[in-house]
Amino acid sequence: MLAILLAHTAAALLAPLFVRWWGRNAFFPLALVPLLSLIWVFGNWGTDQKLNIEWVPGLSMNIDMRFDSLAAIMSLLVLGIGALILLYCARYFEDDEPRLGLFAAEMVAFSGAMFGLITSDNMLVLYIFWEITTVLSFLLVGHYAERASSRRAATQALLVTTAGGLAMLVGIIILGQVSGTYNLSELVANAPGGWLPGVAIVLVLIGALSKSAIVPLHFWLPGAMAAPTPVSGYLHAAAMVKAGIYLVARLAPGFADSGPWRATVISLGLLSMILAGWRALRAFDLKLILAFGTVSQLGFLMVLVGIGSEKAMLAGLTMVIAHAMFKATLFMVVGIIDHTTGTRDIRKLAHLGKKAPWLAAIAALAAASMAGLPPMLGFVGKETALSAVISTPTLDPTVAAFVVAGLVIGSILTVTYSIRFVWGAFARKQLKRASPSVKAMHAPSALFLAAPAFLAVLGLVAGFGSSVVDHIVSPYARTLPSYGQEPYHLALWHGFNLPLALTVVVVTGGVGLFIAHRVVNRLKFEHPPLGNADRIYDNVLKYMDALSIRLTGTTQRGSLPLTQGTILLTLVLLPMIVLLVGQDSGLDYTLWNSPLQVIIGVIMIAGGLGATVMRNRLASVILVGLTGYGCGVIFAIHGAPDLALTQFLVETLTLVVFVLVLRKLPAEVDDRGSAGSRGPRAVLAVAVGATVSVLGAFAMNARNTAPVSLLLPDAAYELGDGKNVINVILVDIRAWDTLGEICVLLVAATGVASLVFRNRRFGSAPRVSDAPASNASSSNSDANFSAETTWLLGGDLIDPRHRSLILEVTTRLIFPTIMVLSIYFFFSGHNAPGGGFAGGLTAGLALVLRYLAGGRYELGEAVPIDAGKILGLGLIFAAGTAVASMFLGAPALSSATLEVTLPILGDIKLVTALFFDLGVYLIVVGLVLDVLRSLGARLDAQVEMQSQGRVSAP
């Protein structure tokens, strides 16, 4: 099973390359992937195989897969019809089709995702594959992205199925938590009872109904006909829309007797069958006729697999197979008609039966199976369905009669639109608007007809060989209770009985309704009694847009103080109210442990108060920095030198960034208009401080067991081969978190650069050789300044009024020392205070010193590399460690240790986390360089241009 998923992944990645080499013929080798996978399915038919890969057991995210009889049936459809559709694509598209490579990749990927969905035993993993199919469906439906109709249809399908999927996810989590397992096999075997699992089942059914286009969530499927016909033939006939049917069939053995199950499934299924069947009689586009017919048939299938008896499940699975064959065939027939005539409108089609007799025969066979005519497989399935519902012991006799009546009405409509499809496409009729392309139609090639012909003939053969189909579907049907009914086997002839009589009624009624189709066409019902679901969807979106605009306009008024005040007020009120109404557990609060803490605290409080009354921006920044340094001292007092070092470095770098920004702002704050709000702000500030203190006290007193931190030193050394607990947590134990955080740093660096540069990113900072000659001459022209020694190359280009020789000399002397200290922190961080983050910050401060002493040209001399390349290289090192660790036998992003003995150096222990730390180091250096380049060097260039009387570039 895993090999099949990997094969589809590889084929999807290679598909664009194949299409580039071979054009549309690339679909032939791509079709081999599902075809060979189908051979594996046949080879393992009848077995019950399981695969377990432990991934994230703490989150119940183990990759559990199961191949049983139901998975085998669905694999037969997903892989078999998938291979035929790919063969069909080789002649449906032309070589110059835009984005054909991506289309091929998405089709193959969809086949693999559907196989993963139907073989997943873990419900959370099933949900992942479920949403993958949703995203791929969005891309495939929107293949013709230049068309507004395609974009709208793709968005509509995505919103409806994703909303249903989110509801299903909530239901899955409830079921998993209530039952204690997320595995479908265990859940169905021991189905939990009660009102909460009942709610969860309804939520899961919402997801299934949305995926299978059941009323009232059906409207996205007719809209999805904007997709290329192969997409309709695969996703909307055999694959995606069957996902909901599959999930209901999978859960039925355990939950069919739960309260809301049958009422939901049967009522909505019947409603879908009848309403969509009626809508199919009003459509003139061949694909729309089939689309509404698909919704109708899906309602039929939902009723059968949802009843919850052995006989009904036998009929349901038989119809699932039959439906996939005849509906995929008919969609491919429509594709051929559209491809050869340029139209799908039955009002413009006539005499195609004479021009393409083989195509007409294929369509007739498939339509006969859809209508349930003998000897097709559709007839066998429909006979079994009527027999199962008539004799079902799971329903009240009155309810059963109502269901039978609904199935008969829906089946009459099915017969009618089946005849209408064949008549509308192939009959000899007079046209008011004859299409020239129809008259000039040429017969399709044999290869173009091969896939639909195979499925149409297979539907006929399966009808005669219904015993073989019975052997395929009965193993899973027997997992449901029979309720004492006699064993039932599929057969083409069961004698004269009530189901056969109902079939005669269905066929007669369908033919009669078709004959009266002119009357039906006049009953257009411009205002249907149940409304138009598509228009309701549009109105809901408009209402949500209007609501979001009004809500945003109310809460987001563009005032930063108002927004921040709302957030802080919520922080104060919500937790404090909860604490007040809750139980008082008592607090053990220690204000300080040593007089030094009191001194540091008083200094920090003074700095905070001073920052609130200072009008000078630079003084306020320095006072705020004072509180940060005080926090670092407290870390050091409490025995956390690594945190203290990081705090000092971060605070210093933050001060530099603030100073760079303040250069473009007035020196003092103009707060003349805020005098009246100082009091409320002060009260809010005190309340926030008190709230945080109280919450911290409650959090510390809530612990009733030994803290996990006591285990971290031993775990760090045993698992991460390091003595520095903080560093090992960052690069090993919680390396996934760190990877996410450094990605945030990358985004922040890109955001800062984008805000400054706006229209394009510049490369590395300019070097001395890039400086205009006027800069050098003007800097050296001052008679009051002379230096025999050039300490920093960039210093010669600074205005002498702003140049400091002492700072240049100091920088020249201590810069190498700071860089050596940075490297020391990097290498020592695994066992002592330091690490890649601290080392990177130290190196960043060294670059800051070079910039402050020598200007933007000195920054270019210090690091003549684009900051973006350094950031990218760091991300490669950090992410590449995950792969390297796995090759060395360790889990992803964890430490693998290599021990070697060298002649001179002796025993050396190398931990792969070092390379992850190197990535962190480079990303921090790149971030600092990007900030200096954007907030420093770029702004310096603008100031220089303005001082020279030129307009600065944006």
mmCIF file of C-alpha atoms in Angstrom, residues 89-292:
data_model
loop_
_atom_site.group_PDB
_atom_site.id
_atom_site.type_symbol
_atom_site.label_atom_id
_atom_site.label_comp_id
_atom_site.label_asym_id
_atom_site.label_seq_id
_atom_site.Cartn_x
_atom_site.Cartn_y
_atom_site.Cartn_z
ATOM 1 C CA CYS A 89 -6.711 11.951 -21.922
ATOM 2 C CA ALA A 90 -4.043 10.952 -24.454
ATOM 3 C CA ARG A 91 -6.529 11.669 -27.232
ATOM 4 C CA TYR A 92 -8.843 14.159 -25.581
ATOM 5 C CA PHE A 93 -6.186 16.873 -25.268
ATOM 6 C CA GLU A 94 -3.946 18.378 -27.888
ATOM 7 C CA ASP A 95 -0.202 18.808 -27.519
ATOM 8 C CA ASP A 96 -0.545 22.589 -27.269
ATOM 9 C CA GLU A 97 -3.023 22.412 -24.381
ATOM 10 C CA PRO A 98 -1.968 25.002 -21.761
ATOM 11 C CA ARG A 99 -0.810 23.654 -18.385
ATOM 12 C CA LEU A 100 -1.174 20.056 -19.588
ATOM 13 C CA GLY A 101 1.807 18.923 -17.514
ATOM 14 C CA LEU A 102 0.268 20.255 -14.317
ATOM 15 C CA PHE A 103 -3.063 18.699 -15.229
ATOM 16 C CA ALA A 104 -1.430 15.293 -15.679
ATOM 17 C CA ALA A 105 0.363 15.632 -12.340
ATOM 18 C CA GLU A 106 -2.854 16.572 -10.548
ATOM 19 C CA MET A 107 -4.785 13.639 -12.062
ATOM 20 C CA VAL A 108 -2.151 11.096 -11.014
ATOM 21 C CA ALA A 109 -1.855 12.693 -7.579
ATOM 22 C CA PHE A 110 -5.627 12.531 -7.182
ATOM 23 C CA SER A 111 -5.585 8.809 -7.927
ATOM 24 C CA GLY A 112 -2.965 8.286 -5.232
ATOM 25 C CA ALA A 113 -4.810 10.493 -2.722
ATOM 26 C CA MET A 114 -8.047 8.554 -3.249
ATOM 27 C CA PHE A 115 -6.200 5.278 -2.710
ATOM 28 C CA GLY A 116 -4.762 6.697 0.508
ATOM 29 C CA LEU A 117 -8.244 7.782 1.605
ATOM 30 C CA ILE A 118 -9.885 4.396 1.110
ATOM 31 C CA THR A 119 -7.034 2.444 2.744
ATOM 32 C CA SER A 120 -6.547 4.730 5.768
ATOM 33 C CA ASP A 121 -7.618 3.141 9.022
ATOM 34 C CA ASN A 122 -6.640 6.150 11.123
ATOM 35 C CA MET A 123 -9.437 8.697 10.832
ATOM 36 C CA LEU A 124 -7.083 11.664 11.183
ATOM 37 C CA VAL A 125 -4.914 10.402 8.324
ATOM 38 C CA LEU A 126 -8.092 9.712 6.343
ATOM 39 C CA TYR A 127 -9.062 13.349 6.890
ATOM 40 C CA ILE A 128 -5.686 14.491 5.535
ATOM 41 C CA PHE A 129 -6.216 12.503 2.328
ATOM 42 C CA TRP A 130 -9.819 13.758 2.280
ATOM 43 C CA GLU A 131 -8.638 17.369 2.159
ATOM 44 C CA ILE A 132 -5.891 16.557 -0.343
ATOM 45 C CA THR A 133 -8.586 15.356 -2.734
ATOM 46 C CA THR A 134 -10.487 18.588 -2.046
ATOM 47 C CA VAL A 135 -7.499 20.737 -2.982
ATOM 48 C CA LEU A 136 -6.721 18.665 -6.080
ATOM 49 C CA SER A 137 -10.368 18.847 -7.110
ATOM 50 C CA PHE A 138 -10.189 22.629 -6.799
ATOM 51 C CA LEU A 139 -7.152 22.706 -9.076
ATOM 52 C CA LEU A 140 -8.650 20.311 -11.621
ATOM 53 C CA VAL A 141 -12.061 21.993 -11.783
ATOM 54 C CA GLY A 142 -10.304 25.328 -12.211
ATOM 55 C CA HIS A 143 -7.970 24.024 -14.928
ATOM 56 C CA TYR A 144 -9.230 26.639 -17.391
ATOM 57 C CA ALA A 145 -8.261 29.417 -14.998
ATOM 58 C CA GLU A 146 -8.716 32.101 -17.626
ATOM 59 C CA ARG A 147 -12.477 31.435 -17.606
ATOM 60 C CA ALA A 148 -14.557 33.120 -14.919
ATOM 61 C CA SER A 149 -16.958 30.155 -14.867
ATOM 62 C CA SER A 150 -14.126 27.737 -14.074
ATOM 63 C CA ARG A 151 -12.784 29.915 -11.284
ATOM 64 C CA ARG A 152 -16.223 30.278 -9.750
ATOM 65 C CA ALA A 153 -16.967 26.549 -9.988
ATOM 66 C CA ALA A 154 -13.615 25.635 -8.447
ATOM 67 C CA THR A 155 -14.092 28.078 -5.580
ATOM 68 C CA GLN A 156 -17.627 26.885 -4.973
ATOM 69 C CA ALA A 157 -16.559 23.236 -4.827
ATOM 70 C CA LEU A 158 -13.681 24.112 -2.516
ATOM 71 C CA LEU A 159 -15.793 26.125 -0.068
ATOM 72 C CA VAL A 160 -18.638 23.601 0.172
ATOM 73 C CA THR A 161 -16.516 20.467 0.513
ATOM 74 C CA THR A 162 -14.003 22.138 2.832
ATOM 75 C CA ALA A 163 -16.772 23.384 5.125
ATOM 76 C CA GLY A 164 -18.208 19.870 5.223
ATOM 77 C CA GLY A 165 -14.743 18.478 5.858
ATOM 78 C CA LEU A 166 -14.200 20.787 8.832
ATOM 79 C CA ALA A 167 -17.488 19.649 10.347
ATOM 80 C CA MET A 168 -16.381 16.069 9.775
ATOM 81 C CA LEU A 169 -13.057 16.766 11.516
ATOM 82 C CA VAL A 170 -14.879 17.927 14.641
ATOM 83 C CA GLY A 171 -16.967 14.742 14.551
ATOM 84 C CA ILE A 172 -13.855 12.600 14.110
ATOM 85 C CA ILE A 173 -12.165 14.210 17.109
ATOM 86 C CA ILE A 174 -15.273 13.697 19.270
ATOM 87 C CA LEU A 175 -15.539 10.050 18.249
ATOM 88 C CA GLY A 176 -11.836 9.490 18.822
ATOM 89 C CA GLN A 177 -11.883 11.056 22.268
ATOM 90 C CA VAL A 178 -15.087 9.329 23.363
ATOM 91 C CA SER A 179 -14.096 5.871 22.108
ATOM 92 C CA GLY A 180 -10.402 6.153 22.957
ATOM 93 C CA THR A 181 -9.277 5.230 19.448
ATOM 94 C CA TYR A 182 -8.986 6.934 16.081
ATOM 95 C CA ASN A 183 -8.821 3.692 14.100
ATOM 96 C CA LEU A 184 -11.914 3.017 12.020
ATOM 97 C CA SER A 185 -11.714 -0.752 12.473
ATOM 98 C CA GLU A 186 -11.689 -0.455 16.274
ATOM 99 C CA LEU A 187 -14.305 2.300 16.315
ATOM 100 C CA VAL A 188 -16.793 0.348 14.183
ATOM 101 C CA ALA A 189 -16.192 -2.840 16.177
ATOM 102 C CA ASN A 190 -16.945 -1.034 19.463
ATOM 103 C CA ALA A 191 -19.210 1.840 18.464
ATOM 104 C CA PRO A 192 -19.878 4.203 21.387
ATOM 105 C CA GLY A 193 -23.425 5.170 22.292
ATOM 106 C CA GLY A 194 -24.989 8.269 23.778
ATOM 107 C CA TRP A 195 -25.938 11.757 22.687
ATOM 108 C CA LEU A 196 -22.386 13.015 22.151
ATOM 109 C CA PRO A 197 -21.398 10.269 19.673
ATOM 110 C CA GLY A 198 -24.759 10.942 17.984
ATOM 111 C CA VAL A 199 -23.784 14.564 17.467
ATOM 112 C CA ALA A 200 -20.387 13.432 16.199
ATOM 113 C CA ILE A 201 -22.006 11.080 13.676
ATOM 114 C CA VAL A 202 -24.164 13.917 12.315
ATOM 115 C CA LEU A 203 -21.026 16.044 11.867
ATOM 116 C CA VAL A 204 -19.252 13.201 10.065
ATOM 117 C CA LEU A 205 -22.305 12.710 7.857
ATOM 118 C CA ILE A 206 -22.232 16.420 6.944
ATOM 119 C CA GLY A 207 -18.745 15.885 5.562
ATOM 120 C CA ALA A 208 -19.803 12.774 3.683
ATOM 121 C CA LEU A 209 -22.937 14.413 2.270
ATOM 122 C CA SER A 210 -21.016 17.475 1.082
ATOM 123 C CA LYS A 211 -18.402 15.324 -0.627
ATOM 124 C CA SER A 212 -21.013 13.178 -2.359
ATOM 125 C CA ALA A 213 -23.142 16.186 -3.381
ATOM 126 C CA ILE A 214 -26.274 15.251 -1.449
ATOM 127 C CA VAL A 215 -29.079 17.823 -1.084
ATOM 128 C CA PRO A 216 -28.808 20.532 0.197
ATOM 129 C CA LEU A 217 -25.041 20.497 -0.472
ATOM 130 C CA HIS A 218 -25.390 19.252 -4.041
ATOM 131 C CA PHE A 219 -25.157 22.449 -6.069
ATOM 132 C CA TRP A 220 -21.360 22.452 -6.389
ATOM 133 C CA LEU A 221 -21.375 19.330 -8.593
ATOM 134 C CA PRO A 222 -23.328 20.743 -11.587
ATOM 135 C CA GLY A 223 -21.131 23.831 -11.397
ATOM 136 C CA ALA A 224 -18.023 21.642 -11.459
ATOM 137 C CA MET A 225 -18.927 20.629 -15.009
ATOM 138 C CA ALA A 226 -16.794 23.604 -16.044
ATOM 139 C CA ALA A 227 -13.862 21.229 -15.613
ATOM 140 C CA PRO A 228 -12.401 19.275 -18.537
ATOM 141 C CA THR A 229 -14.470 16.185 -19.300
ATOM 142 C CA PRO A 230 -11.826 13.684 -18.048
ATOM 143 C CA VAL A 231 -12.116 15.372 -14.647
ATOM 144 C CA SER A 232 -15.878 14.910 -14.694
ATOM 145 C CA GLY A 233 -15.516 11.304 -15.806
ATOM 146 C CA TYR A 234 -13.121 10.479 -12.987
ATOM 147 C CA LEU A 235 -13.717 12.746 -10.006
ATOM 148 C CA HIS A 236 -17.452 13.245 -10.415
ATOM 149 C CA ALA A 237 -18.370 9.718 -11.485
ATOM 150 C CA ALA A 238 -15.955 7.178 -10.049
ATOM 151 C CA ALA A 239 -13.691 8.771 -7.463
ATOM 152 C CA MET A 240 -14.227 11.934 -5.451
ATOM 153 C CA VAL A 241 -17.997 11.820 -5.111
ATOM 154 C CA LYS A 242 -17.717 8.190 -4.024
ATOM 155 C CA ALA A 243 -15.660 9.247 -0.983
ATOM 156 C CA GLY A 244 -18.783 10.147 0.984
ATOM 157 C CA ILE A 245 -20.507 6.923 -0.088
ATOM 158 C CA TYR A 246 -17.412 4.992 1.006
ATOM 159 C CA LEU A 247 -17.332 6.650 4.436
ATOM 160 C CA VAL A 248 -21.021 5.932 5.067
ATOM 161 C CA ALA A 249 -20.535 2.318 3.970
ATOM 162 C CA ARG A 250 -17.479 2.039 6.230
ATOM 163 C CA LEU A 251 -19.311 3.363 9.299
ATOM 164 C CA ALA A 252 -22.659 1.639 8.674
ATOM 165 C CA PRO A 253 -21.801 -1.672 10.452
ATOM 166 C CA GLY A 254 -21.248 0.197 13.702
ATOM 167 C CA PHE A 255 -23.498 3.258 13.539
ATOM 168 C CA ALA A 256 -26.481 2.406 11.312
ATOM 169 C CA ASP A 257 -28.608 1.824 14.422
ATOM 170 C CA SER A 258 -27.665 5.136 16.058
ATOM 171 C CA GLY A 259 -30.493 7.660 16.426
ATOM 172 C CA PRO A 260 -29.843 10.247 13.712
ATOM 173 C CA TRP A 261 -28.251 7.902 11.147
ATOM 174 C CA ARG A 262 -31.121 6.519 9.066
ATOM 175 C CA ALA A 263 -33.287 9.637 9.369
ATOM 176 C CA THR A 264 -30.465 11.753 7.936
ATOM 177 C CA VAL A 265 -29.137 9.421 5.281
ATOM 178 C CA ILE A 266 -32.387 8.030 3.902
ATOM 179 C CA SER A 267 -34.403 11.275 3.840
ATOM 180 C CA LEU A 268 -31.673 13.361 2.203
ATOM 181 C CA GLY A 269 -30.786 10.522 -0.168
ATOM 182 C CA LEU A 270 -34.365 10.219 -1.443
ATOM 183 C CA LEU A 271 -34.710 13.983 -1.736
ATOM 184 C CA SER A 272 -31.513 14.128 -3.788
ATOM 185 C CA MET A 273 -32.627 11.309 -6.059
ATOM 186 C CA ILE A 274 -35.945 12.923 -6.906
ATOM 187 C CA LEU A 275 -35.008 16.610 -7.093
ATOM 188 C CA ALA A 276 -31.826 16.060 -9.087
ATOM 189 C CA GLY A 277 -33.622 13.646 -11.403
ATOM 190 C CA TRP A 278 -36.233 16.295 -12.110
ATOM 191 C CA ARG A 279 -33.541 18.920 -12.720
ATOM 192 C CA ALA A 280 -31.885 16.579 -15.249
ATOM 193 C CA LEU A 281 -35.059 16.780 -17.364
ATOM 194 C CA ARG A 282 -34.721 20.572 -17.582
ATOM 195 C CA ALA A 283 -31.059 20.702 -18.663
ATOM 196 C CA PHE A 284 -29.962 20.930 -22.312
ATOM 197 C CA ASP A 285 -26.219 20.558 -21.840
ATOM 198 C CA LEU A 286 -25.239 16.888 -22.017
ATOM 199 C CA LYS A 287 -22.785 17.287 -19.132
ATOM 200 C CA LEU A 288 -25.411 19.003 -17.003
ATOM 201 C CA ILE A 289 -27.852 16.176 -17.686
ATOM 202 C CA LEU A 290 -25.221 13.744 -16.461
ATOM 203 C CA ALA A 291 -24.282 16.011 -13.544
ATOM 204 C CA PHE A 292 -27.814 16.165 -12.170
#
